[in-house]
PDB file of C-alpha atoms in Angstrom:
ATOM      1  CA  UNK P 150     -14.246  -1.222  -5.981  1.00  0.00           C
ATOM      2  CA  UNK P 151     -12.708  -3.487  -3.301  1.00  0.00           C
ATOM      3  CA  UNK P 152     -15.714  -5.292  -1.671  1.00  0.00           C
ATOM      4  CA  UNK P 153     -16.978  -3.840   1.851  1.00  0.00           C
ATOM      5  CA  UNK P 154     -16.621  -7.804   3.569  1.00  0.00           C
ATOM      6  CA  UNK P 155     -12.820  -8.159   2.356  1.00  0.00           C
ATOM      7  CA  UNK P 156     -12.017  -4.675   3.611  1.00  0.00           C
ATOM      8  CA  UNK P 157     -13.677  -5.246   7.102  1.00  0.00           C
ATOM      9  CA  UNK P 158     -11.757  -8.313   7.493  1.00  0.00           C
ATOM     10  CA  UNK P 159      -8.562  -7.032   6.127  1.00  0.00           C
ATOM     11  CA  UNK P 160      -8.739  -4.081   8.581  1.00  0.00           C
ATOM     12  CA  UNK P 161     -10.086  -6.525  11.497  1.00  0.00           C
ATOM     13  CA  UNK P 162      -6.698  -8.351  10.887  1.00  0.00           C
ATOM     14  CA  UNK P 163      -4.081  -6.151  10.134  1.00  0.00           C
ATOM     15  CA  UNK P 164      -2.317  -5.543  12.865  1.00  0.00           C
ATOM     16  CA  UNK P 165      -2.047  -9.066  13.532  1.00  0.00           C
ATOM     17  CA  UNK P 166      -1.113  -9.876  10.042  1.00  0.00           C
ATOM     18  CA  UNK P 167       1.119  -7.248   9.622  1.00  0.00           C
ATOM     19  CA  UNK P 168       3.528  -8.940  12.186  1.00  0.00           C
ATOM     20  CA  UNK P 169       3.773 -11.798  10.057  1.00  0.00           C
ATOM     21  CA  UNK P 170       3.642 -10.374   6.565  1.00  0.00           C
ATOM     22  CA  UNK P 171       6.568  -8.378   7.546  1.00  0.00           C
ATOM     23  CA  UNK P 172       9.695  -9.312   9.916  1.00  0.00           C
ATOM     24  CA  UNK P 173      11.194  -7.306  12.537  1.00  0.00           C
ATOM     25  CA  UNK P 174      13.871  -6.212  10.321  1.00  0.00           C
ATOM     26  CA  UNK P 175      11.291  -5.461   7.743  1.00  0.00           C
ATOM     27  CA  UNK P 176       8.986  -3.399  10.260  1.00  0.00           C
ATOM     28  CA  UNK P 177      12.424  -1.989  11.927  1.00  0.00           C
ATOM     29  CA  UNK P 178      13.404  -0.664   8.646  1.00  0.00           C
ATOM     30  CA  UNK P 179      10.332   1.070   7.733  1.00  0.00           C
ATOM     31  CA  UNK P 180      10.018   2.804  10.934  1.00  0.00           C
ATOM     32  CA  UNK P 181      13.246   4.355  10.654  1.00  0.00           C
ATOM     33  CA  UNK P 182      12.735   5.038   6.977  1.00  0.00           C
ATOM     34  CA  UNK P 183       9.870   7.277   8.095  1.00  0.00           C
ATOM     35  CA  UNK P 184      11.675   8.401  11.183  1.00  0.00           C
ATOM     36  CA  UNK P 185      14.267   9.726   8.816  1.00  0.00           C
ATOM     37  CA  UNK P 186      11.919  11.728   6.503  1.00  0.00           C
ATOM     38  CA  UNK P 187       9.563  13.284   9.010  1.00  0.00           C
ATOM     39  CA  UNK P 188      12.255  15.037  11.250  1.00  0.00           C
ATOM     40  CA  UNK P 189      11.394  17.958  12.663  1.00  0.00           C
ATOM     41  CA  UNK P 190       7.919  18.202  10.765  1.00  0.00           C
ATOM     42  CA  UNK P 191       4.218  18.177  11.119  1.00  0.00           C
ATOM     43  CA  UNK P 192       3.148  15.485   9.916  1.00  0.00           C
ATOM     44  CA  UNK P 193      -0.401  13.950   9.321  1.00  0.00           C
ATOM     45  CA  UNK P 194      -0.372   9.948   9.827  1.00  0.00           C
ATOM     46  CA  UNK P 195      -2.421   7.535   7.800  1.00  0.00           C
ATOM     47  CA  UNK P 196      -1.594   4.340   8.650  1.00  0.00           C
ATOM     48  CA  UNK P 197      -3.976   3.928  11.243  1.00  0.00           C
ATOM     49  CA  UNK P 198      -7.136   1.500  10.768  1.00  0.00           C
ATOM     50  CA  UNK P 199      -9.330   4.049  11.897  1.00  0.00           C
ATOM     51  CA  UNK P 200      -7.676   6.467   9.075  1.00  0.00           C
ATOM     52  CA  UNK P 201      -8.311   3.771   6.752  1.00  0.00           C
ATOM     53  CA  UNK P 202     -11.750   3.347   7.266  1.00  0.00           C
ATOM     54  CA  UNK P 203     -12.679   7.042   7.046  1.00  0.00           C
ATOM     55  CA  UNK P 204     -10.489   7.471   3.979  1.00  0.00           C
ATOM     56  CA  UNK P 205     -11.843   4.363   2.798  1.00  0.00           C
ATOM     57  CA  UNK P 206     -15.569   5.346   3.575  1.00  0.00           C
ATOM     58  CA  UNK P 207     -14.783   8.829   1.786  1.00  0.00           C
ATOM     59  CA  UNK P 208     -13.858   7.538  -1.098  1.00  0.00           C
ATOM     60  CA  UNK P 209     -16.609   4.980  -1.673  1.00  0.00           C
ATOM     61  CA  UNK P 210     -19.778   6.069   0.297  1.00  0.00           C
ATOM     62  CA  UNK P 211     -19.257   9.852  -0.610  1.00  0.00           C
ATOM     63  CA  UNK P 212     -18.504  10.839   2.992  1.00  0.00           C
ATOM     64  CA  UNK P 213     -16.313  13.675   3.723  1.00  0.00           C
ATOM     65  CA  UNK P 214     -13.436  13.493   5.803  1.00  0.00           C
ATOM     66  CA  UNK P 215     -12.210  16.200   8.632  1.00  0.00           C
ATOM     67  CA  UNK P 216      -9.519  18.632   7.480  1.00  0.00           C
ATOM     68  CA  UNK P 217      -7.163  19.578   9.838  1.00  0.00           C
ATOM     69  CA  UNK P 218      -4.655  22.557   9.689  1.00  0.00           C
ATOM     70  CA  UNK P 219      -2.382  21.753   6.605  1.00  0.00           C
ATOM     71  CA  UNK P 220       0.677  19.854   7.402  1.00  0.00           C
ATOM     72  CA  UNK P 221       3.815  19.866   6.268  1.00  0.00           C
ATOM     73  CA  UNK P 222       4.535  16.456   5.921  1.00  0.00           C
ATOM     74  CA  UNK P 223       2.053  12.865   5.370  1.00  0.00           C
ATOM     75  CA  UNK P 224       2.670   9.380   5.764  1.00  0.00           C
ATOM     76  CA  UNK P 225       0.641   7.088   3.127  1.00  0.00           C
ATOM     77  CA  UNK P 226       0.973   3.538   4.673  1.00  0.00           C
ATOM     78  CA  UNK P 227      -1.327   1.060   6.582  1.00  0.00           C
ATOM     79  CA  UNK P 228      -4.205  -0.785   5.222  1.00  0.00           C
ATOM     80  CA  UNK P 229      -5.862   2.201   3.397  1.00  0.00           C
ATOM     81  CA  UNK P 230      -2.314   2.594   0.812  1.00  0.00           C
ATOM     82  CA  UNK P 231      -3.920  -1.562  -0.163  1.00  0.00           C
ATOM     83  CA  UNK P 232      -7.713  -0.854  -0.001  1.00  0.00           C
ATOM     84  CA  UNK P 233      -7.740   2.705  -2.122  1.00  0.00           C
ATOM     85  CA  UNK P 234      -5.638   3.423  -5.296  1.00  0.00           C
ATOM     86  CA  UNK P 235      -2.965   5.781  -5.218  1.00  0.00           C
ATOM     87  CA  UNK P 236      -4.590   8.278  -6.984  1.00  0.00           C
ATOM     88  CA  UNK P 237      -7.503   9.032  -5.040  1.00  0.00           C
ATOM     89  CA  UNK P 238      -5.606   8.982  -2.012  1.00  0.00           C
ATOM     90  CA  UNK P 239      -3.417  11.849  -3.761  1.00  0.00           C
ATOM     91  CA  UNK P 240      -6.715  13.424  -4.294  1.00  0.00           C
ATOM     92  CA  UNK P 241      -7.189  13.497  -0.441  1.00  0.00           C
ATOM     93  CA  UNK P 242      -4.358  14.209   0.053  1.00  0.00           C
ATOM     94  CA  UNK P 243      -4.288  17.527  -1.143  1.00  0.00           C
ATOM     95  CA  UNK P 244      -6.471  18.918   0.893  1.00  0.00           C
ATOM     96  CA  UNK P 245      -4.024  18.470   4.377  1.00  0.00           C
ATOM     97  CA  UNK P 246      -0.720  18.808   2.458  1.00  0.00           C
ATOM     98  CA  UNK P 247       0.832  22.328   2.050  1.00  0.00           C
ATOM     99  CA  UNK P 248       2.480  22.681  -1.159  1.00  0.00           C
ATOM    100  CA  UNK P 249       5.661  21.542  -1.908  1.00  0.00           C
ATOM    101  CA  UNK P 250       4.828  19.400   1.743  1.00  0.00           C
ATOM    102  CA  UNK P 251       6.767  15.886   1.591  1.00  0.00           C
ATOM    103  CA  UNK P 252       4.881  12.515   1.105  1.00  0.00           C
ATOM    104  CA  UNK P 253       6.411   9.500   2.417  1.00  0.00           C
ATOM    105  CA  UNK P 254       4.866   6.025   1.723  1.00  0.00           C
ATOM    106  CA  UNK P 255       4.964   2.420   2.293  1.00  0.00           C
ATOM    107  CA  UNK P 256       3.105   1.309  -0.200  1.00  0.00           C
ATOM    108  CA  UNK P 257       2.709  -2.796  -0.813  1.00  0.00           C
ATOM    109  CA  UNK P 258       3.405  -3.495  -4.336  1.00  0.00           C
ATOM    110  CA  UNK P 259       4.966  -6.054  -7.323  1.00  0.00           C
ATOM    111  CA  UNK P 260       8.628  -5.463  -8.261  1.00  0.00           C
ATOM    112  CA  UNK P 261       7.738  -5.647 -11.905  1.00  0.00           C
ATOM    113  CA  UNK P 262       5.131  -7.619 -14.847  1.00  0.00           C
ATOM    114  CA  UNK P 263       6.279 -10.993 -14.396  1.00  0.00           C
ATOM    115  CA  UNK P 264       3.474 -13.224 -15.192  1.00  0.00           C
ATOM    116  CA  UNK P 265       3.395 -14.739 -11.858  1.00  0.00           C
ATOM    117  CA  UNK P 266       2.929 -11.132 -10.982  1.00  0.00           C
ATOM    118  CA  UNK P 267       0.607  -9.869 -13.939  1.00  0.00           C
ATOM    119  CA  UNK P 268      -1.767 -12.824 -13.165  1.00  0.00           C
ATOM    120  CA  UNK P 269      -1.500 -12.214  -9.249  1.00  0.00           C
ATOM    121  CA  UNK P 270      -2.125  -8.407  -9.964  1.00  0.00           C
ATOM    122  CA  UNK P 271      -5.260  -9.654 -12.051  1.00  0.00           C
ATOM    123  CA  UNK P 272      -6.916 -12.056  -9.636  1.00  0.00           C
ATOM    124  CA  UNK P 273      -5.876  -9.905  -6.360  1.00  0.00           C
ATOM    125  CA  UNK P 274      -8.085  -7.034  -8.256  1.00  0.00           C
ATOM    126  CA  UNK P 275     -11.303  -9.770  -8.964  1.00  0.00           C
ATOM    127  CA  UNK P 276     -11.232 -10.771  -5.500  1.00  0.00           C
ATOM    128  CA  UNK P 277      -9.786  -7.527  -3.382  1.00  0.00           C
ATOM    129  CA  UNK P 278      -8.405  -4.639  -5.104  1.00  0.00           C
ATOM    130  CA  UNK P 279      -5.573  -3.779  -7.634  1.00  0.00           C
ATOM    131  CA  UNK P 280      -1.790  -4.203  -6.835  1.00  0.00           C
ATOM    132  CA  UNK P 281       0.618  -2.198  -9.019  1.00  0.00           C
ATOM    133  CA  UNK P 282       4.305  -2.515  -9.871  1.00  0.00           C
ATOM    134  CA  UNK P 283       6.367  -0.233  -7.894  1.00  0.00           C
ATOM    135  CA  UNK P 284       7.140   1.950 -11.247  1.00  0.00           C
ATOM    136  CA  UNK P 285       3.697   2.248 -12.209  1.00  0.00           C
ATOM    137  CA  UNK P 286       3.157   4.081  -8.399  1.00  0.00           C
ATOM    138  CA  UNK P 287       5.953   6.295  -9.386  1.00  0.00           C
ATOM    139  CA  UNK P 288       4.915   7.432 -12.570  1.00  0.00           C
ATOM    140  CA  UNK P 289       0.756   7.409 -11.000  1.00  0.00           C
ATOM    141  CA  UNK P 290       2.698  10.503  -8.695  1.00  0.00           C
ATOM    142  CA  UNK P 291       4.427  12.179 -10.944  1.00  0.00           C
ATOM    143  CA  UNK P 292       1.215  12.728 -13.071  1.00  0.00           C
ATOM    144  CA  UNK P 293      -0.473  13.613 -10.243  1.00  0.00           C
ATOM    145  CA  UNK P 294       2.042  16.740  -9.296  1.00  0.00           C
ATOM    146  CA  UNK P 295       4.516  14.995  -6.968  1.00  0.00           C
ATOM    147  CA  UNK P 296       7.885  14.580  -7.645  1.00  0.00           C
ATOM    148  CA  UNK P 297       9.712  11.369  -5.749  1.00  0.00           C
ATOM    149  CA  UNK P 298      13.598  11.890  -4.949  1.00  0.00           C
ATOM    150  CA  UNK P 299      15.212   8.991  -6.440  1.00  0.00           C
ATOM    151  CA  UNK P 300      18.067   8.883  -4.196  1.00  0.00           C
ATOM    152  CA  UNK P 301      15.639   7.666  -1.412  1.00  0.00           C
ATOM    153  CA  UNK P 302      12.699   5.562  -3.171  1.00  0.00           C
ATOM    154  CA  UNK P 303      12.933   2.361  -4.337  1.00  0.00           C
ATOM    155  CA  UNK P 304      11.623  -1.045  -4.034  1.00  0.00           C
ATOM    156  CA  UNK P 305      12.334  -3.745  -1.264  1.00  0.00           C
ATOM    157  CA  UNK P 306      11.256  -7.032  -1.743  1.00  0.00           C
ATOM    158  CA  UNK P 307       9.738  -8.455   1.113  1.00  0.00           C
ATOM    159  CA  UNK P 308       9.689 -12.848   0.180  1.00  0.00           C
ATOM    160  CA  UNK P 309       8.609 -13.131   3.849  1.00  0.00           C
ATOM    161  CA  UNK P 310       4.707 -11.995   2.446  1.00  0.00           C
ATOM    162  CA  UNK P 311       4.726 -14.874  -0.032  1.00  0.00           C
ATOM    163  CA  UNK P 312       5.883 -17.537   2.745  1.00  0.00           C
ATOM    164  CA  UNK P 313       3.609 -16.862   5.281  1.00  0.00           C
ATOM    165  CA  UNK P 314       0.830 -16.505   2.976  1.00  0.00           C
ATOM    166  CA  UNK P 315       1.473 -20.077   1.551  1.00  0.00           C
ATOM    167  CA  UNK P 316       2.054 -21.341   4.809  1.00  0.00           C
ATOM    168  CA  UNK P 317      -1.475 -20.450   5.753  1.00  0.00           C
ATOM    169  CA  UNK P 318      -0.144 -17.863   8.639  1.00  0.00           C
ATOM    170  CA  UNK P 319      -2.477 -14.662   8.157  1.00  0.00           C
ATOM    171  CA  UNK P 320      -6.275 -14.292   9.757  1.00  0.00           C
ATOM    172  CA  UNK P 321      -7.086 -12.581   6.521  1.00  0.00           C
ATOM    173  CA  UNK P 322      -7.629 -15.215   3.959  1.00  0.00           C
ATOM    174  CA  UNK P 323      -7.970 -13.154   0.814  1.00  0.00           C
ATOM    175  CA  UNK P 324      -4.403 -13.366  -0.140  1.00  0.00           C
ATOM    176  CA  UNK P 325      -4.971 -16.996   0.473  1.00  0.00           C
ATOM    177  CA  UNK P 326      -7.368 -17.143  -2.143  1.00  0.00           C
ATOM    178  CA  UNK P 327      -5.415 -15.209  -4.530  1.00  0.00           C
ATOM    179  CA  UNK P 328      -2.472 -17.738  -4.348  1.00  0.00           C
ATOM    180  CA  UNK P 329      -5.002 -20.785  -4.046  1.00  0.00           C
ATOM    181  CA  UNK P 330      -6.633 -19.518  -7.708  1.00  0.00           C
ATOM    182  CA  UNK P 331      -2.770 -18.792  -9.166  1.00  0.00           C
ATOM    183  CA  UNK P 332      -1.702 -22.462  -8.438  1.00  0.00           C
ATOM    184  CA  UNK P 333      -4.492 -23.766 -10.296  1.00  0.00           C
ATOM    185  CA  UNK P 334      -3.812 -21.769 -13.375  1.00  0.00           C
ATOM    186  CA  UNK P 335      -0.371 -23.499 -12.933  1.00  0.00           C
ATOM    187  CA  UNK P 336       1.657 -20.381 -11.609  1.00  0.00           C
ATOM    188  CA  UNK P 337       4.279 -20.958  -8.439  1.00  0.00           C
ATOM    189  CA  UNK P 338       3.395 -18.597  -6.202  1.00  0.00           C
ATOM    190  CA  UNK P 339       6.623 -18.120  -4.675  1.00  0.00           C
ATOM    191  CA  UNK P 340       7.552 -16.690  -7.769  1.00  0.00           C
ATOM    192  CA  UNK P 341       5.370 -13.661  -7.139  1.00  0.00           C
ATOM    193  CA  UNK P 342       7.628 -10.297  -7.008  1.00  0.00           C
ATOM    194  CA  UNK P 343       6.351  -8.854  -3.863  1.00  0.00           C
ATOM    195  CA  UNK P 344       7.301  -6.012  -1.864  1.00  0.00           C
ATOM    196  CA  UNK P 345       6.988  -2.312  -1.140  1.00  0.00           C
ATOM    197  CA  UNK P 346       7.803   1.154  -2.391  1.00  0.00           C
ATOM    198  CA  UNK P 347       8.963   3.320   0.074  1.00  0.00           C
ATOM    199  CA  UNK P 348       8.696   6.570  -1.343  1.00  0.00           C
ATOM    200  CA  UNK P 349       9.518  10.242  -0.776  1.00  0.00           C
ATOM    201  CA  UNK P 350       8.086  12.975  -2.536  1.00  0.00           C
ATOM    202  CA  UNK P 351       7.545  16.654  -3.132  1.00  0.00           C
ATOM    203  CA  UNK P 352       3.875  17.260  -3.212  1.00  0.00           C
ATOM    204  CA  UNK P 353       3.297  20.284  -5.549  1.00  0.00           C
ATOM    205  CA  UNK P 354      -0.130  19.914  -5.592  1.00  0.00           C
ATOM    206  CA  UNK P 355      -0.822  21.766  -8.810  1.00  0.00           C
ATOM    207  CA  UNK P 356      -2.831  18.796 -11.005  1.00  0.00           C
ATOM    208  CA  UNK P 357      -5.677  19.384  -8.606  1.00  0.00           C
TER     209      UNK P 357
END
Protein backbone atom coordinates (compact mmCIF):
# COMPACT_ATOMS: atom_id res chain seq x y z
CA UNK A 1 0.00 0.00 0.00
CA UNK A 2 1.57 3.35 -1.01
CA UNK A 3 2.15 5.22 2.33
CA UNK A 4 -0.55 8.03 3.29
CA UNK A 5 2.67 10.90 3.79
CA UNK A 6 4.12 10.13 0.13
CA UNK A 7 0.65 10.32 -1.37
CA UNK A 8 -0.23 13.69 0.40
CA UNK A 9 2.87 15.14 -0.83
CA UNK A 10 2.74 13.68 -4.23
CA UNK A 11 -0.81 15.11 -4.66
CA UNK A 12 0.29 18.52 -2.80
CA UNK A 13 2.84 18.74 -5.74
CA UNK A 14 1.55 17.55 -8.76
CA UNK A 15 0.47 20.09 -10.59
CA UNK A 16 3.59 21.82 -10.11
CA UNK A 17 5.62 18.82 -10.89
CA UNK A 18 3.75 17.78 -13.62
CA UNK A 19 4.99 20.91 -15.60
CA UNK A 20 8.36 19.77 -15.26
CA UNK A 21 8.10 16.01 -15.46
CA UNK A 22 6.52 16.56 -18.73
CA UNK A 23 7.26 19.32 -21.57
CA UNK A 24 4.87 21.31 -23.44
CA UNK A 25 5.07 19.07 -26.30
CA UNK A 26 4.67 16.21 -23.96
CA UNK A 27 1.51 17.80 -22.12
CA UNK A 28 0.36 19.21 -25.76
CA UNK A 29 0.35 15.76 -27.02
CA UNK A 30 -1.59 14.14 -24.39
CA UNK A 31 -4.26 16.63 -24.42
CA UNK A 32 -4.98 16.13 -27.90
CA UNK A 33 -4.56 12.40 -27.58
CA UNK A 34 -7.56 12.57 -25.24
CA UNK A 35 -9.21 15.29 -27.21
CA UNK A 36 -9.20 12.83 -30.04
CA UNK A 37 -10.80 9.85 -28.19
CA UNK A 38 -13.49 11.59 -26.19
CA UNK A 39 -15.29 13.38 -29.17
CA UNK A 40 -18.61 13.78 -28.93
CA UNK A 41 -18.93 11.64 -25.60
CA UNK A 42 -19.74 11.71 -21.97
CA UNK A 43 -17.08 11.31 -20.37
CA UNK A 44 -16.16 10.95 -16.58
CA UNK A 45 -12.59 12.65 -15.77
CA UNK A 46 -10.12 11.30 -13.28
CA UNK A 47 -7.25 13.14 -13.41
CA UNK A 48 -8.15 15.55 -10.97
CA UNK A 49 -6.36 15.61 -7.37
CA UNK A 50 -9.52 15.75 -5.75
CA UNK A 51 -10.56 12.45 -7.90
CA UNK A 52 -7.45 11.02 -6.74
CA UNK A 53 -7.89 11.38 -3.28
CA UNK A 54 -11.44 9.98 -3.15
CA UNK A 55 -10.45 7.10 -5.41
CA UNK A 56 -7.46 6.82 -3.44
CA UNK A 57 -9.35 6.99 0.00
CA UNK A 58 -11.87 4.29 -1.51
CA UNK A 59 -9.59 2.01 -2.17
CA UNK A 60 -7.57 2.04 1.05
CA UNK A 61 -9.82 3.34 3.94
CA UNK A 62 -12.95 1.37 2.63
CA UNK A 63 -14.85 4.55 1.71
CA UNK A 64 -17.28 4.54 -1.02
CA UNK A 65 -17.20 6.79 -3.77
CA UNK A 66 -20.36 8.74 -5.51
CA UNK A 67 -21.73 7.11 -8.67
CA UNK A 68 -22.88 9.23 -11.15
CA UNK A 69 -25.11 8.37 -14.22
CA UNK A 70 -22.95 5.86 -16.31
CA UNK A 71 -20.84 7.41 -18.89
CA UNK A 72 -19.88 6.56 -21.97
CA UNK A 73 -16.46 7.32 -21.96
CA UNK A 74 -13.44 7.71 -18.79
CA UNK A 75 -10.20 9.18 -18.66
CA UNK A 76 -7.64 7.23 -16.22
CA UNK A 77 -4.76 9.80 -15.78
CA UNK A 78 -3.51 12.19 -13.00
CA UNK A 79 -1.93 11.25 -9.81
CA UNK A 80 -4.46 8.49 -8.83
CA UNK A 81 -3.32 6.17 -12.41
CA UNK A 82 0.53 6.39 -9.97
CA UNK A 83 -0.93 6.05 -6.41
CA UNK A 84 -3.58 2.95 -7.15
CA UNK A 85 -2.84 -0.13 -9.38
CA UNK A 86 -4.53 -0.57 -12.49
CA UNK A 87 -6.62 -3.13 -11.44
CA UNK A 88 -8.50 -1.72 -8.73
CA UNK A 89 -9.03 1.31 -10.55
CA UNK A 90 -10.71 -1.06 -13.31
CA UNK A 91 -12.66 -2.29 -10.42
CA UNK A 92 -14.02 1.31 -9.94
CA UNK A 93 -14.28 1.78 -12.85
CA UNK A 94 -16.98 -0.36 -13.62
CA UNK A 95 -19.34 0.99 -11.76
CA UNK A 96 -19.53 4.61 -14.03
CA UNK A 97 -18.60 2.93 -17.35
CA UNK A 98 -21.43 1.59 -19.61
CA UNK A 99 -20.44 -1.44 -21.32
CA UNK A 100 -18.52 -1.58 -24.20
CA UNK A 101 -17.83 2.48 -22.90
CA UNK A 102 -14.14 3.55 -24.07
CA UNK A 103 -11.22 3.97 -21.52
CA UNK A 104 -8.53 6.24 -22.37
CA UNK A 105 -5.39 6.53 -20.14
CA UNK A 106 -2.20 8.17 -19.47
CA UNK A 107 -0.75 6.00 -17.44
CA UNK A 108 3.18 6.64 -16.20
CA UNK A 109 5.07 3.55 -16.77
CA UNK A 110 8.68 1.61 -17.78
CA UNK A 111 9.15 0.81 -21.50
CA UNK A 112 10.28 -2.66 -20.62
CA UNK A 113 12.52 -5.05 -17.68
CA UNK A 114 15.74 -3.51 -18.09
CA UNK A 115 17.51 -3.80 -14.89
CA UNK A 116 17.86 -0.18 -14.47
CA UNK A 117 14.15 -0.48 -14.76
CA UNK A 118 13.44 -3.84 -12.78
CA UNK A 119 15.48 -2.38 -9.83
CA UNK A 120 13.74 1.17 -10.19
CA UNK A 121 10.30 -0.71 -10.38
CA UNK A 122 11.50 -2.54 -7.07
CA UNK A 123 12.65 0.36 -4.93
CA UNK A 124 9.83 2.89 -6.37
CA UNK A 125 7.32 0.06 -4.83
CA UNK A 126 9.45 -0.02 -1.11
CA UNK A 127 9.32 3.58 -0.94
CA UNK A 128 5.92 4.71 -3.02
CA UNK A 129 4.05 2.30 -4.99
CA UNK A 130 4.60 -0.15 -7.96
CA UNK A 131 5.48 1.01 -11.56
CA UNK A 132 4.78 -1.49 -14.36
CA UNK A 133 6.06 -1.94 -17.90
CA UNK A 134 3.73 -0.60 -20.38
CA UNK A 135 2.90 -4.39 -21.62
CA UNK A 136 2.24 -5.65 -18.33
CA UNK A 137 -0.76 -2.62 -18.15
CA UNK A 138 -1.96 -4.03 -21.35
CA UNK A 139 -2.22 -7.48 -20.61
CA UNK A 140 -3.51 -6.28 -16.52
CA UNK A 141 -6.72 -4.89 -19.05
CA UNK A 142 -7.24 -7.41 -21.11
CA UNK A 143 -7.71 -9.83 -18.10
CA UNK A 144 -9.75 -7.54 -16.61
CA UNK A 145 -12.46 -7.40 -19.72
CA UNK A 146 -11.08 -4.48 -21.75
CA UNK A 147 -9.82 -4.75 -24.97
CA UNK A 148 -7.07 -1.84 -26.06
CA UNK A 149 -7.04 -0.95 -29.96
CA UNK A 150 -3.56 -1.37 -30.95
CA UNK A 151 -3.60 1.01 -33.70
CA UNK A 152 -3.82 3.84 -31.04
CA UNK A 153 -1.89 2.59 -27.74
CA UNK A 154 1.50 2.48 -27.31
CA UNK A 155 4.31 3.70 -25.31
CA UNK A 156 6.09 7.21 -25.42
CA UNK A 157 9.09 7.67 -23.68
CA UNK A 158 9.22 10.70 -21.87
CA UNK A 159 13.58 11.15 -20.91
CA UNK A 160 12.49 14.64 -19.76
CA UNK A 161 11.10 12.67 -16.20
CA UNK A 162 14.56 11.19 -15.64
CA UNK A 163 16.39 14.73 -16.18
CA UNK A 164 14.53 16.76 -14.08
CA UNK A 165 14.37 14.26 -11.46
CA UNK A 166 18.26 14.04 -11.35
CA UNK A 167 18.53 17.56 -11.62
CA UNK A 168 16.72 17.93 -8.35
CA UNK A 169 13.67 19.98 -10.17
CA UNK A 170 10.39 18.38 -8.57
CA UNK A 171 8.80 19.51 -4.92
CA UNK A 172 8.06 15.85 -4.51
CA UNK A 173 11.20 14.18 -3.45
CA UNK A 174 10.20 10.54 -3.58
CA UNK A 175 11.40 9.96 -7.03
CA UNK A 176 14.47 11.60 -5.71
CA UNK A 177 14.95 8.99 -3.35
CA UNK A 178 14.28 6.28 -5.69
CA UNK A 179 17.15 7.43 -8.04
CA UNK A 180 19.39 8.46 -4.92
CA UNK A 181 19.04 4.48 -3.62
CA UNK A 182 19.58 3.15 -7.57
CA UNK A 183 22.97 5.04 -7.83
CA UNK A 184 24.22 3.46 -4.85
CA UNK A 185 23.46 -0.02 -5.96
CA UNK A 186 25.60 1.18 -8.96
CA UNK A 187 22.69 1.64 -11.58
CA UNK A 188 22.75 5.02 -14.00
CA UNK A 189 19.68 6.36 -13.61
CA UNK A 190 19.40 7.91 -16.85
CA UNK A 191 19.22 4.60 -18.09
CA UNK A 192 15.78 4.12 -16.58
CA UNK A 193 13.05 3.39 -19.49
CA UNK A 194 10.48 5.85 -18.52
CA UNK A 195 7.40 6.95 -20.03
CA UNK A 196 3.67 6.49 -20.49
CA UNK A 197 1.00 4.31 -22.02
CA UNK A 198 -1.55 6.08 -23.59
CA UNK A 199 -4.18 3.73 -24.02
CA UNK A 200 -7.61 3.21 -25.59
CA UNK A 201 -9.88 0.61 -24.78
CA UNK A 202 -13.22 -1.12 -25.03
CA UNK A 203 -14.48 -1.65 -21.57
CA UNK A 204 -16.68 -4.83 -21.66
CA UNK A 205 -16.99 -5.01 -18.23
CA UNK A 206 -17.85 -8.68 -17.97
CA UNK A 207 -14.80 -10.01 -15.40
CA UNK A 208 -16.65 -8.12 -12.72
Amino acid sequence: MAHPIAVGDFLRWYTHDALVRWSAEDLAAQQRFVNEQMAGMHWLDWSSASAALQLWQAEHLAMSVAAPAECEALLLAGPIVEMVALEPLLRHASAFLKPHGRLVGIIPCLRDNSPESQLFSEIAASMLWPYLTAEELIEICRELGCEPNSALTHFNRIPQFNEMVLKDKLAFNGFAEVFRELERQGYNPMEVGWGELRLAASFLCEQF
